Coordinates of N, CA and C in Angstrom, one line a residue:
M1 N 6.5 -17.3 -1.8 CA 7.4 -16.2 -1.4 C 7.8 -16.3 0.0
V2 N 9.1 -16.3 0.1 CA 9.8 -16.4 1.5 C 10.2 -15.1 2.0
L3 N 9.6 -14.8 3.2 CA 10.0 -13.7 4.0 C 10.9 -14.2 5.0
M4 N 11.4 -13.3 5.9 CA 12.4 -13.8 7.1 C 11.3 -14.6 8.1
K5 N 11.7 -15.9 8.1 CA 11.0 -16.7 9.0 C 9.5 -17.0 8.9
K6 N 9.1 -16.6 7.5 CA 7.6 -16.9 7.1 C 7.7 -17.2 5.6
R7 N 6.8 -18.0 5.2 CA 6.5 -18.2 3.8 C 4.9 -17.7 3.6
I8 N 4.7 -17.0 2.5 CA 3.4 -16.4 2.1 C 3.1 -16.7 0.6
D9 N 1.9 -16.8 0.3 CA 1.5 -17.1 -1.1 C 0.5 -15.9 -1.4
P10 N 1.0 -14.7 -1.8 CA 0.2 -13.5 -2.0 C -0.9 -13.7 -3.1
D11 N -0.7 -14.5 -4.1 CA -1.6 -14.7 -5.1 C -2.7 -15.5 -4.7
N12 N -2.7 -16.3 -3.6 CA -3.7 -17.1 -3.3 C -4.3 -17.1 -1.8
M13 N -4.0 -15.8 -1.3 CA -4.6 -15.5 -0.1 C -6.0 -15.3 -0.2
E14 N -6.8 -15.4 0.9 CA -8.1 -15.2 0.9 C -8.5 -13.7 0.5
I15 N -9.5 -13.5 -0.3 CA -9.9 -12.2 -0.8 C -11.0 -11.7 0.3
L16 N -10.8 -10.5 0.9 CA -11.7 -9.9 1.7 C -12.5 -8.8 1.0
Y17 N -12.0 -8.3 0.0 CA -12.7 -7.2 -0.8 C -12.2 -7.2 -2.3
H18 N -13.1 -7.2 -3.2 CA -12.7 -7.1 -4.7 C -13.9 -6.7 -5.4
K19 N -13.8 -5.4 -5.9 CA -14.9 -4.9 -6.6 C -14.2 -4.1 -7.8
P20 N -14.7 -4.2 -9.1 CA -14.2 -3.1 -10.1 C -14.5 -1.8 -9.6
F21 N -13.7 -0.9 -10.1 CA -13.8 0.5 -9.8 C -14.9 1.0 -10.9
T22 N -16.0 1.5 -10.2 CA -17.0 2.3 -11.0 C -17.4 3.5 -10.2
P23 N -18.0 4.5 -10.8 CA -18.3 5.7 -10.1 C -19.4 5.3 -8.9
E24 N -20.1 4.3 -9.2 CA -21.1 3.8 -8.1 C -20.2 3.2 -6.9
S25 N -19.4 2.3 -7.3 CA -18.7 1.6 -6.3 C -17.8 2.4 -5.5
F26 N -17.1 3.4 -6.1 CA -16.3 4.4 -5.5 C -17.1 5.2 -4.5
R27 N -18.2 5.7 -4.9 CA -19.0 6.7 -3.9 C -19.5 5.8 -2.8
Q28 N -19.8 4.5 -3.0 CA -20.3 3.5 -2.0 C -19.2 3.2 -1.0
D29 N -18.0 3.0 -1.4 CA -16.9 2.3 -0.6 C -15.8 3.3 -0.2
F30 N -15.8 4.4 -0.8 CA -14.6 5.3 -0.4 C -15.1 6.7 -0.1
E31 N -14.3 7.4 0.7 CA -14.3 8.8 0.9 C -13.1 9.6 0.5
V32 N -13.2 10.7 -0.1 CA -12.1 11.4 -0.6 C -11.7 12.5 0.6
R33 N -10.5 12.4 1.0 CA -10.1 13.2 2.1 C -9.2 14.4 1.5
D34 N -8.6 14.2 0.4 CA -8.0 15.4 -0.1 C -7.6 15.1 -1.6
G35 N -7.3 16.0 -2.5 CA -7.0 15.8 -3.8 C -8.3 15.5 -4.7
N36 N -8.1 15.3 -5.8 CA -9.2 15.0 -6.8 C -9.0 13.5 -7.2
W37 N -10.2 12.9 -7.0 CA -10.4 11.4 -7.3 C -11.6 11.1 -8.0
H38 N -11.5 10.4 -9.0 CA -12.6 10.0 -9.9 C -12.2 8.5 -10.5
V39 N -13.3 8.0 -11.2 CA -13.1 6.6 -11.8 C -13.4 6.9 -13.2
E40 N -12.5 6.4 -14.1 CA -12.4 6.4 -15.5 C -12.1 5.0 -16.2
D41 N -13.1 4.3 -16.8 CA -12.8 3.0 -17.5 C -12.2 2.0 -16.6
G42 N -12.6 2.0 -15.4 CA -12.2 0.9 -14.5 C -11.0 1.3 -13.7
W43 N -10.6 2.4 -13.9 CA -9.3 3.0 -13.1 C -9.8 4.0 -12.0
L44 N -9.2 4.0 -10.8 CA -9.4 4.9 -10.0 C -8.2 5.9 -10.1
I45 N -8.5 7.2 -10.3 CA -7.5 8.2 -10.7 C -7.5 9.2 -9.6
G46 N -6.2 9.5 -9.2 CA -6.1 10.4 -8.0 C -5.1 11.5 -8.5
E47 N -5.4 12.8 -8.3 CA -4.5 13.8 -8.6 C -4.3 14.9 -7.5
S48 N -3.1 15.3 -7.2 CA -2.9 16.4 -6.3 C -1.6 17.0 -6.6
R49 N -1.6 18.4 -6.5 CA -0.4 19.2 -6.6 C 0.4 19.5 -5.3
R50 N -0.2 18.9 -4.2 CA 0.3 19.1 -2.8 C 1.3 18.2 -2.4
N51 N 2.3 18.6 -1.7 CA 3.2 17.8 -1.0 C 2.5 17.4 0.3
F52 N 1.6 16.4 0.1 CA 0.8 16.1 1.2 C 0.1 14.7 0.9
A53 N -0.3 14.0 1.9 CA -0.9 12.8 1.7 C -2.4 12.9 1.2
S54 N -2.7 13.2 0.0 CA -4.0 13.6 -0.5 C -4.6 12.1 -0.8
M55 N -5.5 11.8 0.1 CA -6.0 10.4 0.1 C -7.5 10.3 -0.3
A56 N -7.7 9.0 -0.8 CA -9.1 8.4 -0.9 C -8.9 7.2 0.0
I57 N -9.8 7.0 1.0 CA -9.8 6.1 2.0 C -11.0 5.2 2.0
M58 N -11.1 4.0 2.2 CA -12.2 3.2 2.3 C -13.0 3.4 3.6
K59 N -14.4 3.5 3.5 CA -15.2 3.7 4.7 C -15.2 2.5 5.5
E60 N -15.1 1.3 5.0 CA -14.9 0.0 5.9 C -13.6 -0.2 6.3
S61 N -13.4 -0.6 7.5 CA -12.0 -1.0 8.1 C -11.8 -2.4 7.9
F62 N -10.6 -2.8 7.7 CA -10.2 -4.2 7.5 C -9.0 -4.3 8.5
Y63 N -9.5 -5.1 9.5 CA -8.6 -5.5 10.7 C -7.7 -6.8 10.5
G64 N -6.7 -6.7 11.3 CA -5.9 -8.0 11.1 C -4.8 -7.9 10.2
P65 N -4.0 -8.9 10.0 CA -2.9 -9.0 9.0 C -3.6 -8.7 7.5
V66 N -3.2 -7.8 6.7 CA -3.8 -7.8 5.4 C -2.7 -7.5 4.4
C67 N -3.1 -7.7 3.1 CA -2.3 -7.5 1.9 C -3.1 -6.7 0.9
L68 N -2.6 -5.6 0.5 CA -3.2 -4.8 -0.6 C -2.7 -5.4 -1.8
D69 N -3.5 -5.7 -2.9 CA -3.1 -6.4 -4.0 C -3.8 -5.4 -5.2
F70 N -2.9 -4.9 -6.1 CA -3.5 -3.9 -7.1 C -2.6 -3.7 -8.1
R71 N -3.1 -3.2 -9.2 CA -2.3 -2.7 -10.4 C -2.3 -1.3 -10.4
A72 N -1.2 -0.5 -10.8 CA -1.2 0.8 -10.7 C 0.0 1.4 -11.8
K73 N -0.3 2.7 -12.0 CA 0.7 3.4 -12.9 C 0.5 4.9 -12.6
V74 N 1.7 5.6 -12.9 CA 1.7 7.0 -12.9 C 1.3 7.5 -14.2
L75 N 0.5 8.7 -14.2 CA 0.0 9.2 -15.4 C 0.7 10.5 -15.8
K76 N 1.0 10.6 -17.2 CA 1.7 11.7 -17.7 C 1.2 13.0 -17.4
P77 N 1.9 14.0 -17.0 CA 3.4 14.1 -17.2 C 4.3 13.7 -16.1
C78 N 3.5 13.1 -15.1 CA 4.1 12.9 -13.8 C 5.0 11.7 -13.8
T79 N 5.9 11.6 -12.7 CA 7.0 10.6 -12.8 C 7.3 9.9 -11.6
H80 N 6.5 10.1 -10.7 CA 6.8 9.5 -9.3 C 5.6 9.2 -8.5
D81 N 5.8 8.3 -7.6 CA 4.8 7.9 -6.5 C 3.5 7.2 -6.7
I82 N 3.5 5.9 -6.4 CA 2.5 5.0 -6.2 C 2.4 4.6 -4.8
N83 N 1.4 4.9 -4.1 CA 1.4 4.8 -2.6 C 0.1 4.3 -2.2
C84 N 0.1 3.4 -1.0 CA -1.1 3.0 -0.5 C -0.9 2.8 1.0
M85 N -2.1 2.7 1.8 CA -2.1 2.6 3.2 C -2.9 1.6 3.7
W86 N -2.4 1.0 4.8 CA -3.2 -0.1 5.5 C -3.0 0.0 7.0
S87 N -3.8 -0.7 7.6 CA -3.7 -0.8 9.2 C -3.6 0.6 9.6
G88 N -4.5 1.4 9.0 CA -4.5 2.9 9.3 C -5.5 3.5 10.0
S89 N -5.4 4.9 10.4 CA -6.2 5.6 11.0 C -6.3 7.1 10.5
W90 N -7.4 7.7 10.8 CA -7.4 9.1 10.2 C -7.8 10.1 11.4
D91 N -7.0 11.2 11.4 CA -7.2 12.4 12.4 C -8.3 13.2 11.8
E92 N -9.5 13.1 12.4 CA -10.6 14.0 11.8 C -10.4 15.5 12.1
E93 N -9.8 15.9 13.2 CA -9.6 17.2 13.6 C -8.7 17.8 12.6
S94 N -7.6 17.2 12.3 CA -6.7 17.9 11.4 C -6.9 17.5 9.8
N95 N -7.8 16.5 9.6 CA -8.0 16.0 8.2 C -6.6 15.4 7.8
S96 N -5.9 14.7 8.5 CA -4.7 14.2 8.0 C -4.5 12.6 8.4
R97 N -3.6 11.9 7.8 CA -3.4 10.6 8.2 C -2.9 10.5 9.5
A98 N -3.3 9.6 10.4 CA -2.9 9.4 11.7 C -1.8 8.1 11.7
L99 N -2.1 7.2 12.7 CA -1.3 6.1 12.8 C -1.6 5.0 11.5
A100 N -0.6 4.7 10.8 CA -0.7 3.8 9.7 C 0.6 3.4 9.0
Y101 N 0.6 2.3 8.3 CA 1.6 1.8 7.4 C 1.3 2.4 6.0
V102 N 2.4 2.9 5.4 CA 2.2 3.4 4.0 C 3.4 2.8 3.2
A103 N 3.1 2.2 2.2 CA 4.2 1.7 1.2 C 4.0 2.4 -0.2
G104 N 5.1 2.3 -0.9 CA 5.0 2.9 -2.2 C 6.3 2.6 -3.0
I105 N 6.3 2.9 -4.3 CA 7.4 2.9 -5.2 C 7.3 4.2 -6.0
G106 N 8.6 4.6 -6.4 CA 8.9 5.7 -7.0 C 8.7 7.0 -6.2
G107 N 9.0 6.7 -4.9 CA 8.8 7.9 -3.9 C 10.0 8.3 -3.1
W108 N 9.6 9.0 -2.0 CA 10.6 9.4 -1.1 C 11.5 10.4 -1.8
W109 N 11.0 11.1 -2.8 CA 11.7 12.2 -3.5 C 13.0 11.9 -4.3
D110 N 13.1 10.5 -4.4 CA 14.4 10.1 -5.0 C 14.1 8.7 -5.8
G111 N 12.9 8.5 -6.1 CA 12.6 7.2 -6.8 C 12.7 5.9 -6.0
K112 N 12.4 5.9 -4.7 CA 12.8 4.8 -3.9 C 11.5 3.9 -3.8
V113 N 11.6 2.6 -3.5 CA 10.6 1.7 -3.1 C 10.8 1.6 -1.6
G114 N 9.7 1.6 -0.8 CA 9.9 1.5 0.7 C 8.5 1.6 1.4
F115 N 8.6 1.8 2.6 CA 7.4 2.1 3.5 C 7.8 3.0 4.7
E116 N 6.9 3.6 5.3 CA 6.9 4.3 6.4 C 5.7 4.1 7.3
K117 N 5.8 4.7 8.6 CA 4.9 4.6 9.7 C 4.5 6.1 10.0
S118 N 3.3 6.4 9.8 CA 2.8 7.6 10.1 C 2.2 7.6 11.6
P119 N 2.1 8.8 12.3 CA 2.3 10.1 11.8 C 3.6 10.6 12.1
E120 N 4.5 10.0 12.9 CA 5.7 10.5 13.5 C 6.9 10.3 12.4
Y121 N 6.7 9.1 11.5 CA 7.5 9.1 10.5 C 9.1 8.7 11.1
R122 N 9.1 8.1 12.3 CA 10.4 7.7 12.7 C 10.9 6.3 12.1
L123 N 9.9 5.6 11.7 CA 10.2 4.4 11.0 C 10.1 4.5 9.5
N124 N 11.2 4.5 8.8 CA 11.2 4.7 7.4 C 12.2 3.7 6.9
C125 N 11.8 3.0 5.7 CA 12.7 2.1 5.1 C 12.5 2.2 3.5
G126 N 13.7 2.4 2.9 CA 13.6 2.4 1.3 C 14.9 2.1 0.8
T127 N 14.9 1.8 -0.5 CA 16.0 1.5 -1.4 C 15.7 1.9 -2.7
K128 N 16.8 2.0 -3.5 CA 16.7 2.4 -4.9 C 17.0 1.2 -5.8
L129 N 17.0 -0.2 -5.4 CA 17.2 -1.2 -6.0 C 16.2 -1.6 -7.0
L130 N 15.1 -1.1 -6.8 CA 13.9 -1.1 -8.0 C 14.1 0.1 -8.8
D131 N 14.6 -0.2 -10.1 CA 14.6 0.8 -11.1 C 13.1 1.2 -11.6
F132 N 12.6 2.3 -10.9 CA 11.3 2.7 -11.3 C 11.1 3.3 -12.6
D133 N 10.0 2.8 -13.3 CA 9.8 3.3 -14.6 C 8.6 3.9 -14.6
P134 N 8.3 5.2 -14.7 CA 7.0 5.8 -14.5 C 6.1 5.6 -15.6
R135 N 6.5 4.9 -16.8 CA 5.5 4.4 -17.8 C 5.1 3.0 -17.7
H136 N 5.5 2.3 -16.7 CA 5.3 1.0 -16.5 C 3.9 0.8 -15.6
E137 N 3.3 -0.2 -16.0 CA 2.1 -0.6 -15.1 C 2.6 -1.7 -14.1
Y138 N 2.5 -1.4 -12.7 CA 3.1 -2.2 -11.7 C 2.0 -3.0 -11.1
H139 N 2.4 -4.4 -10.7 CA 1.5 -5.1 -9.9 C 2.1 -5.0 -8.5
M140 N 1.4 -4.5 -7.6 CA 1.8 -4.3 -6.1 C 1.1 -5.2 -5.2
Q141 N 1.8 -5.6 -4.2 CA 1.2 -6.5 -3.2 C 1.9 -6.0 -1.8
C142 N 1.2 -5.2 -1.0 CA 1.8 -4.6 0.2 C 1.1 -4.9 1.3
G143 N 1.6 -5.3 2.5 CA 1.0 -5.6 3.7 C 1.8 -5.9 4.8
S144 N 1.2 -6.4 5.9 CA 2.0 -6.7 7.1 C 1.3 -7.7 7.8
I145 N 2.2 -8.5 8.6 CA 1.7 -9.6 9.4 C 2.3 -9.1 10.9
G146 N 1.4 -8.5 11.7 CA 2.0 -7.9 12.8 C 2.7 -6.6 12.4
G147 N 3.9 -6.6 12.9 CA 4.9 -5.7 12.5 C 5.9 -6.1 11.4
H148 N 5.6 -7.2 10.7 CA 6.5 -7.7 9.6 C 5.8 -7.1 8.3
V149 N 6.5 -6.1 7.8 CA 6.0 -5.3 6.6 C 6.7 -5.8 5.4
F150 N 5.9 -6.1 4.3 CA 6.4 -6.5 3.0 C 5.9 -5.7 1.8
V151 N 6.7 -5.5 0.8 CA 6.3 -4.8 -0.3 C 6.8 -5.6 -1.6
I152 N 5.7 -6.3 -2.3 CA 6.0 -7.1 -3.4 C 5.7 -6.3 -4.8
V153 N 6.6 -6.3 -5.6 CA 6.4 -5.6 -6.9 C 6.7 -6.5 -8.1
D154 N 5.6 -6.7 -8.8 CA 5.7 -7.5 -10.0 C 6.2 -9.0 -9.7
G155 N 5.7 -9.5 -8.5 CA 6.0 -10.8 -8.2 C 7.4 -11.1 -7.5
R156 N 8.0 -9.9 -7.2 CA 9.3 -9.9 -6.6 C 9.3 -9.2 -5.2
L157 N 9.8 -9.7 -4.2 CA 10.0 -9.1 -3.0 C 10.9 -8.0 -3.0
A158 N 10.4 -6.7 -2.9 CA 11.2 -5.6 -3.2 C 11.8 -5.0 -1.9
I159 N 11.1 -5.1 -0.7 CA 11.6 -4.8 0.5 C 10.7 -5.5 1.6
E160 N 11.4 -5.7 2.8 CA 10.7 -6.2 4.1 C 11.5 -5.7 5.2
A161 N 10.7 -5.5 6.4 CA 11.3 -5.0 7.5 C 10.3 -5.4 8.7
T162 N 10.9 -5.4 9.9 CA 10.1 -5.6 11.1 C 10.0 -4.4 12.0
D163 N 8.7 -4.1 12.4 CA 8.6 -2.9 13.1 C 8.7 -3.3 14.7
P164 N 9.7 -2.6 15.5 CA 9.7 -3.1 16.9 C 8.5 -2.7 17.7
D165 N 7.7 -1.8 17.1 CA 6.6 -1.3 17.9 C 5.4 -1.5 16.9
P166 N 4.9 -2.6 16.6 CA 4.0 -2.8 15.6 C 2.5 -2.1 15.8
I167 N 2.0 -1.7 14.9 CA 0.6 -1.1 14.8 C -0.4 -2.4 15.3
D168 N -1.2 -2.1 16.2 CA -2.2 -3.0 16.7 C -3.4 -3.2 15.6
Q169 N -3.2 -4.2 14.8 CA -4.0 -4.6 13.8 C -5.5 -5.0 14.1
S170 N -5.7 -5.2 15.5 CA -7.1 -5.3 15.8 C -7.8 -4.1 16.1
R171 N -7.0 -3.0 16.2 CA -7.8 -1.7 16.3 C -7.7 -0.7 15.2
Y172 N -6.6 -0.8 14.3 CA -6.4 0.0 13.3 C -6.5 -0.6 11.8
G173 N -7.5 -0.2 11.1 CA -7.7 -1.0 9.8 C -8.2 -0.2 8.6
R174 N -7.9 1.2 8.6 CA -8.2 2.0 7.5 C -7.3 1.7 6.3
V175 N -7.8 1.6 5.1 CA -7.2 1.4 3.8 C -7.4 2.5 2.8
G176 N -6.4 2.8 2.1 CA -6.6 3.8 1.1 C -5.3 4.0 0.2
F177 N -5.6 5.0 -0.8 CA -4.5 5.2 -1.7 C -4.2 6.8 -1.7
E178 N -3.0 7.1 -2.1 CA -2.5 8.5 -1.9 C -2.0 9.0 -3.3
A179 N -2.3 10.3 -3.5 CA -1.7 11.0 -4.6 C -0.8 12.1 -3.8
Y180 N 0.5 11.9 -3.9 CA 1.4 12.8 -3.3 C 2.1 13.7 -4.3
C181 N 1.5 14.9 -4.7 CA 2.1 15.7 -5.7 C 2.3 14.9 -7.1
T182 N 1.3 14.3 -7.4 CA 1.3 13.4 -8.6 C -0.1 13.1 -9.1
R183 N -0.1 12.4 -10.3 CA -1.3 11.8 -10.9 C -1.0 10.3 -10.9
V184 N -1.9 9.5 -10.3 CA -1.9 8.1 -10.3 C -3.1 7.4 -10.6
A185 N -3.1 6.3 -11.2 CA -4.2 5.3 -11.6 C -4.1 4.1 -10.9
V186 N -5.2 3.5 -10.4 CA -5.1 2.2 -9.8 C -6.3 1.4 -10.3
T187 N -6.2 0.1 -10.5 CA -7.2 -0.9 -11.0 C -6.9 -2.3 -10.3
D188 N -8.0 -3.0 -10.6 CA -7.9 -4.6 -10.1 C -7.6 -4.6 -8.7
F189 N -8.2 -3.9 -7.8 CA -7.8 -3.7 -6.3 C -8.5 -4.8 -5.5
K190 N -7.8 -5.5 -4.7 CA -8.3 -6.6 -3.8 C -7.5 -6.3 -2.5
I191 N -8.4 -6.7 -1.4 CA -7.7 -6.7 -0.1 C -7.7 -8.2 0.3
R192 N -6.5 -8.6 0.7 CA -6.5 -10.1 1.1 C -6.1 -10.2 2.5
R193 N -6.4 -11.3 3.1 CA -6.0 -11.7 4.3 C -4.5 -12.3 4.3
A194 N -3.6 -11.6 5.1 CA -2.3 -12.0 4.8 C -2.0 -13.1 5.7
D195 N -2.2 -14.3 5.2 CA -1.9 -15.4 6.1 C -0.5 -16.0 5.6
W196 N 0.0 -16.9 6.6 CA 1.4 -17.2 6.5 C 1.6 -18.6 7.1
V197 N 2.8 -19.1 6.9 CA 3.3 -20.3 7.8 C 4.6 -19.9 8.3
D198 N 5.0 -20.3 9.4 CA 6.3 -20.1 10.1 C 7.2 -21.2 9.3
I199 N 8.4 -20.7 9.1 CA 9.5 -21.6 8.6 C 10.7 -21.5 9.5
P200 N 11.5 -22.6 9.5 CA 12.8 -22.4 10.2 C 13.8 -21.5 9.6
A201 N 14.5 -20.8 10.5 CA 15.5 -19.9 9.9 C 16.8 -20.4 10.5
E202 N 17.5 -21.3 9.7 CA 18.9 -21.7 10.1 C 19.5 -22.1 8.8
Y203 N 20.7 -22.2 8.9 CA 21.6 -22.5 7.8 C 22.1 -24.1 8.0
V204 N 22.2 -24.8 6.9 CA 22.8 -26.0 6.9 C 24.2 -25.9 6.6
P205 N 25.2 -26.4 7.4 CA 26.8 -26.2 7.0 C 26.9 -26.5 5.6
E206 N 27.7 -25.8 4.9 CA 28.1 -25.9 3.5 C 29.5 -26.6 3.4
F207 N 30.1 -26.8 4.4 CA 31.6 -27.4 4.2 C 31.8 -28.3 5.5

């Protein structure tokens, strides 16, 4: 997979975390910050009627460049939003997401794929080039290398961008999933180390 000036291999990156979702593993590894979350038949299911980042976040932080690798779907009758967070933090006083990268598909009120940087949301990036199907089960690989953010959907690069003020991944490492006024299900969740190789970025003259 070629990014701008980088090559990555998201299917073969080192795995930092990988456990099947069970009620026991969910209680052990996650904390619910908003919404209703439970495990059913190996799927983590989140539900919220709020226009809010209703999240289940991991107790352990994962620092450095990471890639969240998982399969997910929207549950009927809902039609939008599969979202995840990494390189994140949480505001305990307000019980809301603080500094973090958030990526998703079928979101941003118009079925977009994209990402955003909380809590100021001055950095937002999205496109409708992915034709979101709410009945499809998606394979998502979302992460960042410094401020180089990428979202891969079903093996294809859906969007990438570079943050001019990147989150310090040595300080911020909270990871989680979001139910934003929807019902969502996640399975086969892995956290990978987002390693890469630099590649030249230049054209060879074609004439």
